[in-house]
Amino acid sequence: MTQPGHSEGADTTADAITIANEFAEVRVRRVDTRNGSRLLIESPRSGQWISLCPLELESLTWQTPLTFSAMIGKPAAPLITDATWEDT
């Protein structure tokens, strides 16, 4: 895995913002890539990270609390597996 935000074509455009409570800690920052701006979300505790485009971020607003409960109920596991995706 490459360093988040340091891949070729990605430029960090903002200082990171850390959001934390007793259950989790994440760092977020905007990065510019050849394909436009993305939001980089990092979990310092787990070392996991994801980079989301504006459409992926907007899709979060379409979800209900049940979606997030399902994701939190199975930490570090995908909500939809390859087998589930192939069935659709």
JSON list of N, CA and C in Angstrom, two decimals:
[
{"chain": "A", "resi": 1, "resn": "MET", "atom": "N", "xyz": [0.85, -1.17, 0.00]},
{"chain": "A", "resi": 1, "resn": "MET", "atom": "CA", "xyz": [0.00, 0.00, 0.00]},
{"chain": "A", "resi": 1, "resn": "MET", "atom": "C", "xyz": [0.89, 1.23, 0.00]},
{"chain": "A", "resi": 2, "resn": "THR", "atom": "N", "xyz": [0.62, 2.18, -0.86]},
{"chain": "A", "resi": 2, "resn": "THR", "atom": "CA", "xyz": [1.38, 3.41, -0.88]},
{"chain": "A", "resi": 2, "resn": "THR", "atom": "C", "xyz": [0.92, 4.32, 0.24]},
{"chain": "A", "resi": 3, "resn": "GLN", "atom": "N", "xyz": [1.73, 5.30, 0.52]},
{"chain": "A", "resi": 3, "resn": "GLN", "atom": "CA", "xyz": [1.34, 6.27, 1.53]},
{"chain": "A", "resi": 3, "resn": "GLN", "atom": "C", "xyz": [0.13, 7.04, 1.02]},
{"chain": "A", "resi": 4, "resn": "PRO", "atom": "N", "xyz": [-0.95, 7.12, 1.81]},
{"chain": "A", "resi": 4, "resn": "PRO", "atom": "CA", "xyz": [-2.13, 7.83, 1.35]},
{"chain": "A", "resi": 4, "resn": "PRO", "atom": "C", "xyz": [-1.81, 9.29, 1.07]},
{"chain": "A", "resi": 5, "resn": "GLY", "atom": "N", "xyz": [-2.32, 9.77, -0.05]},
{"chain": "A", "resi": 5, "resn": "GLY", "atom": "CA", "xyz": [-2.12, 11.16, -0.39]},
{"chain": "A", "resi": 5, "resn": "GLY", "atom": "C", "xyz": [-0.76, 11.45, -0.98]},
{"chain": "A", "resi": 6, "resn": "HIS", "atom": "N", "xyz": [0.11, 10.44, -1.07]},
{"chain": "A", "resi": 6, "resn": "HIS", "atom": "CA", "xyz": [1.44, 10.66, -1.60]},
{"chain": "A", "resi": 6, "resn": "HIS", "atom": "C", "xyz": [1.69, 9.91, -2.90]},
{"chain": "A", "resi": 7, "resn": "SER", "atom": "N", "xyz": [0.64, 9.35, -3.51]},
{"chain": "A", "resi": 7, "resn": "SER", "atom": "CA", "xyz": [0.81, 8.66, -4.77]},
{"chain": "A", "resi": 7, "resn": "SER", "atom": "C", "xyz": [1.02, 9.70, -5.87]},
{"chain": "A", "resi": 8, "resn": "GLU", "atom": "N", "xyz": [1.57, 9.25, -6.99]},
{"chain": "A", "resi": 8, "resn": "GLU", "atom": "CA", "xyz": [1.82, 10.16, -8.10]},
{"chain": "A", "resi": 8, "resn": "GLU", "atom": "C", "xyz": [0.52, 10.80, -8.54]},
{"chain": "A", "resi": 9, "resn": "GLY", "atom": "N", "xyz": [0.54, 12.10, -8.71]},
{"chain": "A", "resi": 9, "resn": "GLY", "atom": "CA", "xyz": [-0.65, 12.81, -9.16]},
{"chain": "A", "resi": 9, "resn": "GLY", "atom": "C", "xyz": [-1.54, 13.29, -8.03]},
{"chain": "A", "resi": 10, "resn": "ALA", "atom": "N", "xyz": [-1.25, 12.90, -6.78]},
{"chain": "A", "resi": 10, "resn": "ALA", "atom": "CA", "xyz": [-2.06, 13.35, -5.65]},
{"chain": "A", "resi": 10, "resn": "ALA", "atom": "C", "xyz": [-1.29, 14.43, -4.91]},
{"chain": "A", "resi": 11, "resn": "ASP", "atom": "N", "xyz": [-1.99, 15.50, -4.57]},
{"chain": "A", "resi": 11, "resn": "ASP", "atom": "CA", "xyz": [-1.37, 16.61, -3.88]},
{"chain": "A", "resi": 11, "resn": "ASP", "atom": "C", "xyz": [-2.23, 16.96, -2.67]},
{"chain": "A", "resi": 12, "resn": "THR", "atom": "N", "xyz": [-1.63, 16.93, -1.49]},
{"chain": "A", "resi": 12, "resn": "THR", "atom": "CA", "xyz": [-2.36, 17.30, -0.29]},
{"chain": "A", "resi": 12, "resn": "THR", "atom": "C", "xyz": [-2.64, 18.78, -0.33]},
{"chain": "A", "resi": 13, "resn": "THR", "atom": "N", "xyz": [-3.89, 19.16, -0.21]},
{"chain": "A", "resi": 13, "resn": "THR", "atom": "CA", "xyz": [-4.25, 20.57, -0.32]},
{"chain": "A", "resi": 13, "resn": "THR", "atom": "C", "xyz": [-4.65, 21.19, 1.01]},
{"chain": "A", "resi": 14, "resn": "ALA", "atom": "N", "xyz": [-4.76, 20.40, 2.06]},
{"chain": "A", "resi": 14, "resn": "ALA", "atom": "CA", "xyz": [-5.20, 20.95, 3.33]},
{"chain": "A", "resi": 14, "resn": "ALA", "atom": "C", "xyz": [-4.56, 20.19, 4.48]},
{"chain": "A", "resi": 15, "resn": "ASP", "atom": "N", "xyz": [-4.47, 20.87, 5.62]},
{"chain": "A", "resi": 15, "resn": "ASP", "atom": "CA", "xyz": [-4.02, 20.19, 6.82]},
{"chain": "A", "resi": 15, "resn": "ASP", "atom": "C", "xyz": [-5.07, 19.17, 7.24]},
{"chain": "A", "resi": 16, "resn": "ALA", "atom": "N", "xyz": [-4.62, 18.11, 7.86]},
{"chain": "A", "resi": 16, "resn": "ALA", "atom": "CA", "xyz": [-5.54, 17.07, 8.32]},
{"chain": "A", "resi": 16, "resn": "ALA", "atom": "C", "xyz": [-6.36, 17.57, 9.50]},
{"chain": "A", "resi": 17, "resn": "ILE", "atom": "N", "xyz": [-7.59, 17.10, 9.57]},
{"chain": "A", "resi": 17, "resn": "ILE", "atom": "CA", "xyz": [-8.48, 17.35, 10.70]},
{"chain": "A", "resi": 17, "resn": "ILE", "atom": "C", "xyz": [-8.68, 16.01, 11.38]},
{"chain": "A", "resi": 18, "resn": "THR", "atom": "N", "xyz": [-8.47, 15.96, 12.69]},
{"chain": "A", "resi": 18, "resn": "THR", "atom": "CA", "xyz": [-8.66, 14.73, 13.45]},
{"chain": "A", "resi": 18, "resn": "THR", "atom": "C", "xyz": [-9.99, 14.80, 14.20]},
{"chain": "A", "resi": 19, "resn": "ILE", "atom": "N", "xyz": [-10.78, 13.74, 14.08]},
{"chain": "A", "resi": 19, "resn": "ILE", "atom": "CA", "xyz": [-12.06, 13.63, 14.78]},
{"chain": "A", "resi": 19, "resn": "ILE", "atom": "C", "xyz": [-11.98, 12.33, 15.58]},
{"chain": "A", "resi": 20, "resn": "ALA", "atom": "N", "xyz": [-12.26, 12.41, 16.89]},
{"chain": "A", "resi": 20, "resn": "ALA", "atom": "CA", "xyz": [-12.10, 11.22, 17.72]},
{"chain": "A", "resi": 20, "resn": "ALA", "atom": "C", "xyz": [-13.08, 11.23, 18.88]},
{"chain": "A", "resi": 21, "resn": "ASN", "atom": "N", "xyz": [-13.34, 10.02, 19.37]},
{"chain": "A", "resi": 21, "resn": "ASN", "atom": "CA", "xyz": [-14.05, 9.83, 20.62]},
{"chain": "A", "resi": 21, "resn": "ASN", "atom": "C", "xyz": [-13.48, 8.57, 21.27]},
{"chain": "A", "resi": 22, "resn": "GLU", "atom": "N", "xyz": [-14.15, 8.02, 22.25]},
{"chain": "A", "resi": 22, "resn": "GLU", "atom": "CA", "xyz": [-13.63, 6.84, 22.94]},
{"chain": "A", "resi": 22, "resn": "GLU", "atom": "C", "xyz": [-13.65, 5.58, 22.08]},
{"chain": "A", "resi": 23, "resn": "PHE", "atom": "N", "xyz": [-14.37, 5.60, 20.96]},
{"chain": "A", "resi": 23, "resn": "PHE", "atom": "CA", "xyz": [-14.51, 4.41, 20.11]},
{"chain": "A", "resi": 23, "resn": "PHE", "atom": "C", "xyz": [-13.64, 4.43, 18.86]},
{"chain": "A", "resi": 24, "resn": "ALA", "atom": "N", "xyz": [-13.33, 5.61, 18.35]},
{"chain": "A", "resi": 24, "resn": "ALA", "atom": "CA", "xyz": [-12.62, 5.68, 17.07]},
{"chain": "A", "resi": 24, "resn": "ALA", "atom": "C", "xyz": [-11.89, 7.02, 16.93]},
{"chain": "A", "resi": 25, "resn": "GLU", "atom": "N", "xyz": [-10.93, 7.01, 16.02]},
{"chain": "A", "resi": 25, "resn": "GLU", "atom": "CA", "xyz": [-10.22, 8.23, 15.65]},
{"chain": "A", "resi": 25, "resn": "GLU", "atom": "C", "xyz": [-9.98, 8.19, 14.15]},
{"chain": "A", "resi": 26, "resn": "VAL", "atom": "N", "xyz": [-10.30, 9.28, 13.46]},
{"chain": "A", "resi": 26, "resn": "VAL", "atom": "CA", "xyz": [-10.03, 9.38, 12.03]},
{"chain": "A", "resi": 26, "resn": "VAL", "atom": "C", "xyz": [-9.40, 10.74, 11.73]},
{"chain": "A", "resi": 27, "resn": "ARG", "atom": "N", "xyz": [-8.58, 10.72, 10.69]},
{"chain": "A", "resi": 27, "resn": "ARG", "atom": "CA", "xyz": [-8.00, 11.96, 10.15]},
{"chain": "A", "resi": 27, "resn": "ARG", "atom": "C", "xyz": [-8.55, 12.13, 8.76]},
{"chain": "A", "resi": 28, "resn": "VAL", "atom": "N", "xyz": [-9.01, 13.33, 8.43]},
{"chain": "A", "resi": 28, "resn": "VAL", "atom": "CA", "xyz": [-9.54, 13.60, 7.10]},
{"chain": "A", "resi": 28, "resn": "VAL", "atom": "C", "xyz": [-8.81, 14.80, 6.50]},
{"chain": "A", "resi": 29, "resn": "ARG", "atom": "N", "xyz": [-8.64, 14.76, 5.18]},
{"chain": "A", "resi": 29, "resn": "ARG", "atom": "CA", "xyz": [-8.07, 15.89, 4.47]},
{"chain": "A", "resi": 29, "resn": "ARG", "atom": "C", "xyz": [-8.41, 15.79, 3.00]},
{"chain": "A", "resi": 30, "resn": "ARG", "atom": "N", "xyz": [-8.45, 16.92, 2.35]},
{"chain": "A", "resi": 30, "resn": "ARG", "atom": "CA", "xyz": [-8.71, 16.96, 0.92]},
{"chain": "A", "resi": 30, "resn": "ARG", "atom": "C", "xyz": [-7.40, 16.78, 0.17]},
{"chain": "A", "resi": 31, "resn": "VAL", "atom": "N", "xyz": [-7.43, 15.96, -0.87]},
{"chain": "A", "resi": 31, "resn": "VAL", "atom": "CA", "xyz": [-6.28, 15.79, -1.74]},
{"chain": "A", "resi": 31, "resn": "VAL", "atom": "C", "xyz": [-6.72, 16.03, -3.17]},
{"chain": "A", "resi": 32, "resn": "ASP", "atom": "N", "xyz": [-5.85, 16.63, -3.96]},
{"chain": "A", "resi": 32, "resn": "ASP", "atom": "CA", "xyz": [-6.14, 16.85, -5.38]},
{"chain": "A", "resi": 32, "resn": "ASP", "atom": "C", "xyz": [-5.42, 15.78, -6.18]},
{"chain": "A", "resi": 33, "resn": "THR", "atom": "N", "xyz": [-6.13, 15.17, -7.12]},
{"chain": "A", "resi": 33, "resn": "THR", "atom": "CA", "xyz": [-5.56, 14.15, -7.99]},
{"chain": "A", "resi": 33, "resn": "THR", "atom": "C", "xyz": [-5.78, 14.57, -9.43]},
{"chain": "A", "resi": 34, "resn": "ARG", "atom": "N", "xyz": [-5.27, 13.79, -10.35]},
{"chain": "A", "resi": 34, "resn": "ARG", "atom": "CA", "xyz": [-5.50, 14.07, -11.78]},
{"chain": "A", "resi": 34, "resn": "ARG", "atom": "C", "xyz": [-6.98, 14.03, -12.11]},
{"chain": "A", "resi": 35, "resn": "ASN", "atom": "N", "xyz": [-7.76, 13.31, -11.31]},
{"chain": "A", "resi": 35, "resn": "ASN", "atom": "CA", "xyz": [-9.20, 13.17, -11.55]},
{"chain": "A", "resi": 35, "resn": "ASN", "atom": "C", "xyz": [-10.04, 14.10, -10.69]},
{"chain": "A", "resi": 36, "resn": "GLY", "atom": "N", "xyz": [-9.43, 15.08, -10.07]},
{"chain": "A", "resi": 36, "resn": "GLY", "atom": "CA", "xyz": [-10.16, 16.02, -9.23]},
{"chain": "A", "resi": 36, "resn": "GLY", "atom": "C", "xyz": [-9.92, 15.80, -7.75]},
{"chain": "A", "resi": 37, "resn": "SER", "atom": "N", "xyz": [-10.62, 16.57, -6.93]},
{"chain": "A", "resi": 37, "resn": "SER", "atom": "CA", "xyz": [-10.46, 16.50, -5.48]},
{"chain": "A", "resi": 37, "resn": "SER", "atom": "C", "xyz": [-11.13, 15.26, -4.91]},
{"chain": "A", "resi": 38, "resn": "ARG", "atom": "N", "xyz": [-10.52, 14.73, -3.87]},
{"chain": "A", "resi": 38, "resn": "ARG", "atom": "CA", "xyz": [-11.06, 13.58, -3.15]},
{"chain": "A", "resi": 38, "resn": "ARG", "atom": "C", "xyz": [-10.88, 13.86, -1.66]},
{"chain": "A", "resi": 39, "resn": "LEU", "atom": "N", "xyz": [-11.63, 13.15, -0.83]},
{"chain": "A", "resi": 39, "resn": "LEU", "atom": "CA", "xyz": [-11.47, 13.23, 0.61]},
{"chain": "A", "resi": 39, "resn": "LEU", "atom": "C", "xyz": [-10.74, 11.98, 1.07]},
{"chain": "A", "resi": 40, "resn": "LEU", "atom": "N", "xyz": [-9.59, 12.17, 1.69]},
{"chain": "A", "resi": 40, "resn": "LEU", "atom": "CA", "xyz": [-8.81, 11.06, 2.22]},
{"chain": "A", "resi": 40, "resn": "LEU", "atom": "C", "xyz": [-9.17, 10.88, 3.68]},
{"chain": "A", "resi": 41, "resn": "ILE", "atom": "N", "xyz": [-9.60, 9.68, 4.04]},
{"chain": "A", "resi": 41, "resn": "ILE", "atom": "CA", "xyz": [-10.00, 9.36, 5.41]},
{"chain": "A", "resi": 41, "resn": "ILE", "atom": "C", "xyz": [-9.06, 8.27, 5.90]},
{"chain": "A", "resi": 42, "resn": "GLU", "atom": "N", "xyz": [-8.35, 8.53, 7.00]},
{"chain": "A", "resi": 42, "resn": "GLU", "atom": "CA", "xyz": [-7.38, 7.59, 7.55]},
{"chain": "A", "resi": 42, "resn": "GLU", "atom": "C", "xyz": [-7.74, 7.22, 8.98]},
{"chain": "A", "resi": 43, "resn": "SER", "atom": "N", "xyz": [-7.51, 5.95, 9.34]},
{"chain": "A", "resi": 43, "resn": "SER", "atom": "CA", "xyz": [-7.67, 5.49, 10.71]},
{"chain": "A", "resi": 43, "resn": "SER", "atom": "C", "xyz": [-6.27, 5.20, 11.27]},
{"chain": "A", "resi": 44, "resn": "PRO", "atom": "N", "xyz": [-5.73, 6.10, 12.10]},
{"chain": "A", "resi": 44, "resn": "PRO", "atom": "CA", "xyz": [-4.38, 5.87, 12.62]},
{"chain": "A", "resi": 44, "resn": "PRO", "atom": "C", "xyz": [-4.26, 4.57, 13.42]},
{"chain": "A", "resi": 45, "resn": "ARG", "atom": "N", "xyz": [-5.31, 4.19, 14.12]},
{"chain": "A", "resi": 45, "resn": "ARG", "atom": "CA", "xyz": [-5.25, 2.97, 14.95]},
{"chain": "A", "resi": 45, "resn": "ARG", "atom": "C", "xyz": [-5.12, 1.71, 14.12]},
{"chain": "A", "resi": 46, "resn": "SER", "atom": "N", "xyz": [-5.87, 1.61, 13.02]},
{"chain": "A", "resi": 46, "resn": "SER", "atom": "CA", "xyz": [-5.85, 0.39, 12.22]},
{"chain": "A", "resi": 46, "resn": "SER", "atom": "C", "xyz": [-4.92, 0.46, 11.02]},
{"chain": "A", "resi": 47, "resn": "GLY", "atom": "N", "xyz": [-4.56, 1.68, 10.63]},
{"chain": "A", "resi": 47, "resn": "GLY", "atom": "CA", "xyz": [-3.75, 1.84, 9.43]},
{"chain": "A", "resi": 47, "resn": "GLY", "atom": "C", "xyz": [-4.56, 1.79, 8.15]},
{"chain": "A", "resi": 48, "resn": "GLN", "atom": "N", "xyz": [-5.87, 1.63, 8.25]},
{"chain": "A", "resi": 48, "resn": "GLN", "atom": "CA", "xyz": [-6.76, 1.59, 7.08]},
{"chain": "A", "resi": 48, "resn": "GLN", "atom": "C", "xyz": [-7.00, 3.01, 6.58]},
{"chain": "A", "resi": 49, "resn": "TRP", "atom": "N", "xyz": [-7.23, 3.14, 5.27]},
{"chain": "A", "resi": 49, "resn": "TRP", "atom": "CA", "xyz": [-7.57, 4.43, 4.70]},
{"chain": "A", "resi": 49, "resn": "TRP", "atom": "C", "xyz": [-8.40, 4.23, 3.44]},
{"chain": "A", "resi": 50, "resn": "ILE", "atom": "N", "xyz": [-9.12, 5.29, 3.07]},
{"chain": "A", "resi": 50, "resn": "ILE", "atom": "CA", "xyz": [-9.91, 5.27, 1.85]},
{"chain": "A", "resi": 50, "resn": "ILE", "atom": "C", "xyz": [-9.93, 6.69, 1.29]},
{"chain": "A", "resi": 51, "resn": "SER", "atom": "N", "xyz": [-10.00, 6.78, -0.02]},
{"chain": "A", "resi": 51, "resn": "SER", "atom": "CA", "xyz": [-10.08, 8.06, -0.71]},
{"chain": "A", "resi": 51, "resn": "SER", "atom": "C", "xyz": [-11.40, 8.08, -1.46]},
{"chain": "A", "resi": 52, "resn": "LEU", "atom": "N", "xyz": [-12.24, 9.06, -1.18]},
{"chain": "A", "resi": 52, "resn": "LEU", "atom": "CA", "xyz": [-13.59, 9.11, -1.75]},
{"chain": "A", "resi": 52, "resn": "LEU", "atom": "C", "xyz": [-13.78, 10.33, -2.65]},
{"chain": "A", "resi": 53, "resn": "CYS", "atom": "N", "xyz": [-14.42, 10.11, -3.80]},
{"chain": "A", "resi": 53, "resn": "CYS", "atom": "CA", "xyz": [-14.75, 11.21, -4.71]},
{"chain": "A", "resi": 53, "resn": "CYS", "atom": "C", "xyz": [-16.03, 11.88, -4.22]},
{"chain": "A", "resi": 54, "resn": "PRO", "atom": "N", "xyz": [-16.37, 13.05, -4.79]},
{"chain": "A", "resi": 54, "resn": "PRO", "atom": "CA", "xyz": [-17.59, 13.74, -4.36]},
{"chain": "A", "resi": 54, "resn": "PRO", "atom": "C", "xyz": [-18.86, 12.90, -4.46]},
{"chain": "A", "resi": 55, "resn": "LEU", "atom": "N", "xyz": [-19.00, 12.10, -5.52]},
{"chain": "A", "resi": 55, "resn": "LEU", "atom": "CA", "xyz": [-20.20, 11.27, -5.65]},
{"chain": "A", "resi": 55, "resn": "LEU", "atom": "C", "xyz": [-20.26, 10.20, -4.55]},
{"chain": "A", "resi": 56, "resn": "GLU", "atom": "N", "xyz": [-19.14, 9.59, -4.24]},
{"chain": "A", "resi": 56, "resn": "GLU", "atom": "CA", "xyz": [-19.11, 8.60, -3.16]},
{"chain": "A", "resi": 56, "resn": "GLU", "atom": "C", "xyz": [-19.46, 9.26, -1.83]},
{"chain": "A", "resi": 57, "resn": "LEU", "atom": "N", "xyz": [-18.97, 10.47, -1.61]},
{"chain": "A", "resi": 57, "resn": "LEU", "atom": "CA", "xyz": [-19.31, 11.19, -0.38]},
{"chain": "A", "resi": 57, "resn": "LEU", "atom": "C", "xyz": [-20.79, 11.54, -0.33]},
{"chain": "A", "resi": 58, "resn": "GLU", "atom": "N", "xyz": [-21.32, 12.02, -1.44]},
{"chain": "A", "resi": 58, "resn": "GLU", "atom": "CA", "xyz": [-22.75, 12.35, -1.47]},
{"chain": "A", "resi": 58, "resn": "GLU", "atom": "C", "xyz": [-23.61, 11.12, -1.20]},
{"chain": "A", "resi": 59, "resn": "SER", "atom": "N", "xyz": [-23.15, 9.96, -1.69]},
{"chain": "A", "resi": 59, "resn": "SER", "atom": "CA", "xyz": [-23.94, 8.74, -1.49]},
{"chain": "A", "resi": 59, "resn": "SER", "atom": "C", "xyz": [-24.09, 8.41, 0.00]},
{"chain": "A", "resi": 60, "resn": "LEU", "atom": "N", "xyz": [-23.19, 8.89, 0.84]},
{"chain": "A", "resi": 60, "resn": "LEU", "atom": "CA", "xyz": [-23.35, 8.69, 2.28]},
{"chain": "A", "resi": 60, "resn": "LEU", "atom": "C", "xyz": [-24.62, 9.36, 2.79]},
{"chain": "A", "resi": 61, "resn": "THR", "atom": "N", "xyz": [-24.99, 10.48, 2.18]},
{"chain": "A", "resi": 61, "resn": "THR", "atom": "CA", "xyz": [-26.19, 11.20, 2.62]},
{"chain": "A", "resi": 61, "resn": "THR", "atom": "C", "xyz": [-27.47, 10.48, 2.23]},
{"chain": "A", "resi": 62, "resn": "TRP", "atom": "N", "xyz": [-27.37, 9.51, 1.34]},
{"chain": "A", "resi": 62, "resn": "TRP", "atom": "CA", "xyz": [-28.55, 8.75, 0.90]},
{"chain": "A", "resi": 62, "resn": "TRP", "atom": "C", "xyz": [-28.85, 7.59, 1.83]},
{"chain": "A", "resi": 63, "resn": "GLN", "atom": "N", "xyz": [-27.96, 7.31, 2.76]},
{"chain": "A", "resi": 63, "resn": "GLN", "atom": "CA", "xyz": [-28.08, 6.13, 3.62]},
{"chain": "A", "resi": 63, "resn": "GLN", "atom": "C", "xyz": [-28.94, 6.41, 4.85]},
{"chain": "A", "resi": 64, "resn": "THR", "atom": "N", "xyz": [-29.42, 5.35, 5.44]},
{"chain": "A", "resi": 64, "resn": "THR", "atom": "CA", "xyz": [-30.16, 5.45, 6.69]},
{"chain": "A", "resi": 64, "resn": "THR", "atom": "C", "xyz": [-29.25, 4.99, 7.83]},
{"chain": "A", "resi": 65, "resn": "PRO", "atom": "N", "xyz": [-29.62, 5.26, 9.06]},
{"chain": "A", "resi": 65, "resn": "PRO", "atom": "CA", "xyz": [-28.82, 4.77, 10.18]},
{"chain": "A", "resi": 65, "resn": "PRO", "atom": "C", "xyz": [-28.64, 3.25, 10.17]},
{"chain": "A", "resi": 66, "resn": "LEU", "atom": "N", "xyz": [-29.58, 2.52, 9.58]},
{"chain": "A", "resi": 66, "resn": "LEU", "atom": "CA", "xyz": [-29.45, 1.05, 9.51]},
{"chain": "A", "resi": 66, "resn": "LEU", "atom": "C", "xyz": [-28.24, 0.62, 8.71]},
{"chain": "A", "resi": 67, "resn": "THR", "atom": "N", "xyz": [-27.92, 1.36, 7.65]},
{"chain": "A", "resi": 67, "resn": "THR", "atom": "CA", "xyz": [-26.75, 1.05, 6.84]},
{"chain": "A", "resi": 67, "resn": "THR", "atom": "C", "xyz": [-25.48, 1.15, 7.68]},
{"chain": "A", "resi": 68, "resn": "PHE", "atom": "N", "xyz": [-25.37, 2.23, 8.44]},
{"chain": "A", "resi": 68, "resn": "PHE", "atom": "CA", "xyz": [-24.18, 2.43, 9.26]},
{"chain": "A", "resi": 68, "resn": "PHE", "atom": "C", "xyz": [-24.13, 1.41, 10.41]},
{"chain": "A", "resi": 69, "resn": "SER", "atom": "N", "xyz": [-25.27, 1.07, 10.96]},
{"chain": "A", "resi": 69, "resn": "SER", "atom": "CA", "xyz": [-25.32, 0.04, 12.00]},
{"chain": "A", "resi": 69, "resn": "SER", "atom": "C", "xyz": [-24.83, -1.30, 11.45]},
{"chain": "A", "resi": 70, "resn": "ALA", "atom": "N", "xyz": [-25.21, -1.62, 10.22]},
{"chain": "A", "resi": 70, "resn": "ALA", "atom": "CA", "xyz": [-24.77, -2.87, 9.59]},
{"chain": "A", "resi": 70, "resn": "ALA", "atom": "C", "xyz": [-23.25, -2.86, 9.39]},
{"chain": "A", "resi": 71, "resn": "MET", "atom": "N", "xyz": [-22.70, -1.73, 8.99]},
{"chain": "A", "resi": 71, "resn": "MET", "atom": "CA", "xyz": [-21.25, -1.65, 8.80]},
{"chain": "A", "resi": 71, "resn": "MET", "atom": "C", "xyz": [-20.51, -1.74, 10.13]},
{"chain": "A", "resi": 72, "resn": "ILE", "atom": "N", "xyz": [-21.00, -1.06, 11.13]},
{"chain": "A", "resi": 72, "resn": "ILE", "atom": "CA", "xyz": [-20.34, -1.07, 12.45]},
{"chain": "A", "resi": 72, "resn": "ILE", "atom": "C", "xyz": [-20.46, -2.44, 13.11]},
{"chain": "A", "resi": 73, "resn": "GLY", "atom": "N", "xyz": [-21.53, -3.16, 12.80]},
{"chain": "A", "resi": 73, "resn": "GLY", "atom": "CA", "xyz": [-21.74, -4.49, 13.38]},
{"chain": "A", "resi": 73, "resn": "GLY", "atom": "C", "xyz": [-20.73, -5.52, 12.94]},
{"chain": "A", "resi": 74, "resn": "LYS", "atom": "N", "xyz": [-20.05, -5.26, 11.82]},
{"chain": "A", "resi": 74, "resn": "LYS", "atom": "CA", "xyz": [-19.02, -6.18, 11.30]},
{"chain": "A", "resi": 74, "resn": "LYS", "atom": "C", "xyz": [-17.78, -5.37, 10.96]},
{"chain": "A", "resi": 75, "resn": "PRO", "atom": "N", "xyz": [-17.03, -4.95, 11.98]},
{"chain": "A", "resi": 75, "resn": "PRO", "atom": "CA", "xyz": [-15.85, -4.10, 11.74]},
{"chain": "A", "resi": 75, "resn": "PRO", "atom": "C", "xyz": [-14.85, -4.77, 10.79]},
{"chain": "A", "resi": 76, "resn": "ALA", "atom": "N", "xyz": [-14.25, -3.96, 9.96]},
{"chain": "A", "resi": 76, "resn": "ALA", "atom": "CA", "xyz": [-13.21, -4.38, 9.01]},
{"chain": "A", "resi": 76, "resn": "ALA", "atom": "C", "xyz": [-13.70, -5.40, 8.00]},
{"chain": "A", "resi": 77, "resn": "ALA", "atom": "N", "xyz": [-15.01, -5.52, 7.83]},
{"chain": "A", "resi": 77, "resn": "ALA", "atom": "CA", "xyz": [-15.58, -6.44, 6.84]},
{"chain": "A", "resi": 77, "resn": "ALA", "atom": "C", "xyz": [-16.41, -5.64, 5.85]},
{"chain": "A", "resi": 78, "resn": "PRO", "atom": "N", "xyz": [-16.42, -6.02, 4.58]},
{"chain": "A", "resi": 78, "resn": "PRO", "atom": "CA", "xyz": [-17.24, -5.29, 3.62]},
{"chain": "A", "resi": 78, "resn": "PRO", "atom": "C", "xyz": [-18.73, -5.53, 3.87]},
{"chain": "A", "resi": 79, "resn": "LEU", "atom": "N", "xyz": [-19.53, -4.52, 3.61]},
{"chain": "A", "resi": 79, "resn": "LEU", "atom": "CA", "xyz": [-20.98, -4.65, 3.75]},
{"chain": "A", "resi": 79, "resn": "LEU", "atom": "C", "xyz": [-21.53, -5.58, 2.67]},
{"chain": "A", "resi": 80, "resn": "ILE", "atom": "N", "xyz": [-20.95, -5.48, 1.46]},
{"chain": "A", "resi": 80, "resn": "ILE", "atom": "CA", "xyz": [-21.34, -6.33, 0.34]},
{"chain": "A", "resi": 80, "resn": "ILE", "atom": "C", "xyz": [-20.11, -7.11, -0.11]},
{"chain": "A", "resi": 81, "resn": "THR", "atom": "N", "xyz": [-20.22, -8.42, -0.15]},
{"chain": "A", "resi": 81, "resn": "THR", "atom": "CA", "xyz": [-19.11, -9.26, -0.58]},
{"chain": "A", "resi": 81, "resn": "THR", "atom": "C", "xyz": [-19.17, -9.48, -2.09]},
{"chain": "A", "resi": 82, "resn": "ASP", "atom": "N", "xyz": [-18.11, -10.01, -2.66]},
{"chain": "A", "resi": 82, "resn": "ASP", "atom": "CA", "xyz": [-18.11, -10.33, -4.08]},
{"chain": "A", "resi": 82, "resn": "ASP", "atom": "C", "xyz": [-19.24, -11.28, -4.43]},
{"chain": "A", "resi": 83, "resn": "ALA", "atom": "N", "xyz": [-19.49, -12.28, -3.57]},
{"chain": "A", "resi": 83, "resn": "ALA", "atom": "CA", "xyz": [-20.56, -13.25, -3.83]},
{"chain": "A", "resi": 83, "resn": "ALA", "atom": "C", "xyz": [-21.92, -12.55, -3.83]},
{"chain": "A", "resi": 84, "resn": "THR", "atom": "N", "xyz": [-22.13, -11.62, -2.90]},
{"chain": "A", "resi": 84, "resn": "THR", "atom": "CA", "xyz": [-23.39, -10.88, -2.85]},
{"chain": "A", "resi": 84, "resn": "THR", "atom": "C", "xyz": [-23.56, -10.04, -4.10]},
{"chain": "A", "resi": 85, "resn": "TRP", "atom": "N", "xyz": [-22.48, -9.39, -4.54]},
{"chain": "A", "resi": 85, "resn": "TRP", "atom": "CA", "xyz": [-22.52, -8.53, -5.71]},
{"chain": "A", "resi": 85, "resn": "TRP", "atom": "C", "xyz": [-22.87, -9.34, -6.96]},
{"chain": "A", "resi": 86, "resn": "GLU", "atom": "N", "xyz": [-22.30, -10.54, -7.09]},
{"chain": "A", "resi": 86, "resn": "GLU", "atom": "CA", "xyz": [-22.56, -11.38, -8.26]},
{"chain": "A", "resi": 86, "resn": "GLU", "atom": "C", "xyz": [-23.99, -11.86, -8.31]},
{"chain": "A", "resi": 87, "resn": "ASP", "atom": "N", "xyz": [-24.68, -11.94, -7.17]},
{"chain": "A", "resi": 87, "resn": "ASP", "atom": "CA", "xyz": [-26.07, -12.41, -7.12]},
{"chain": "A", "resi": 87, "resn": "ASP", "atom": "C", "xyz": [-27.04, -11.36, -7.62]},
{"chain": "A", "resi": 88, "resn": "THR", "atom": "N", "xyz": [-26.62, -10.09, -7.69]},
{"chain": "A", "resi": 88, "resn": "THR", "atom": "CA", "xyz": [-27.55, -9.01, -8.09]},
{"chain": "A", "resi": 88, "resn": "THR", "atom": "C", "xyz": [-27.66, -8.88, -9.57]}
]
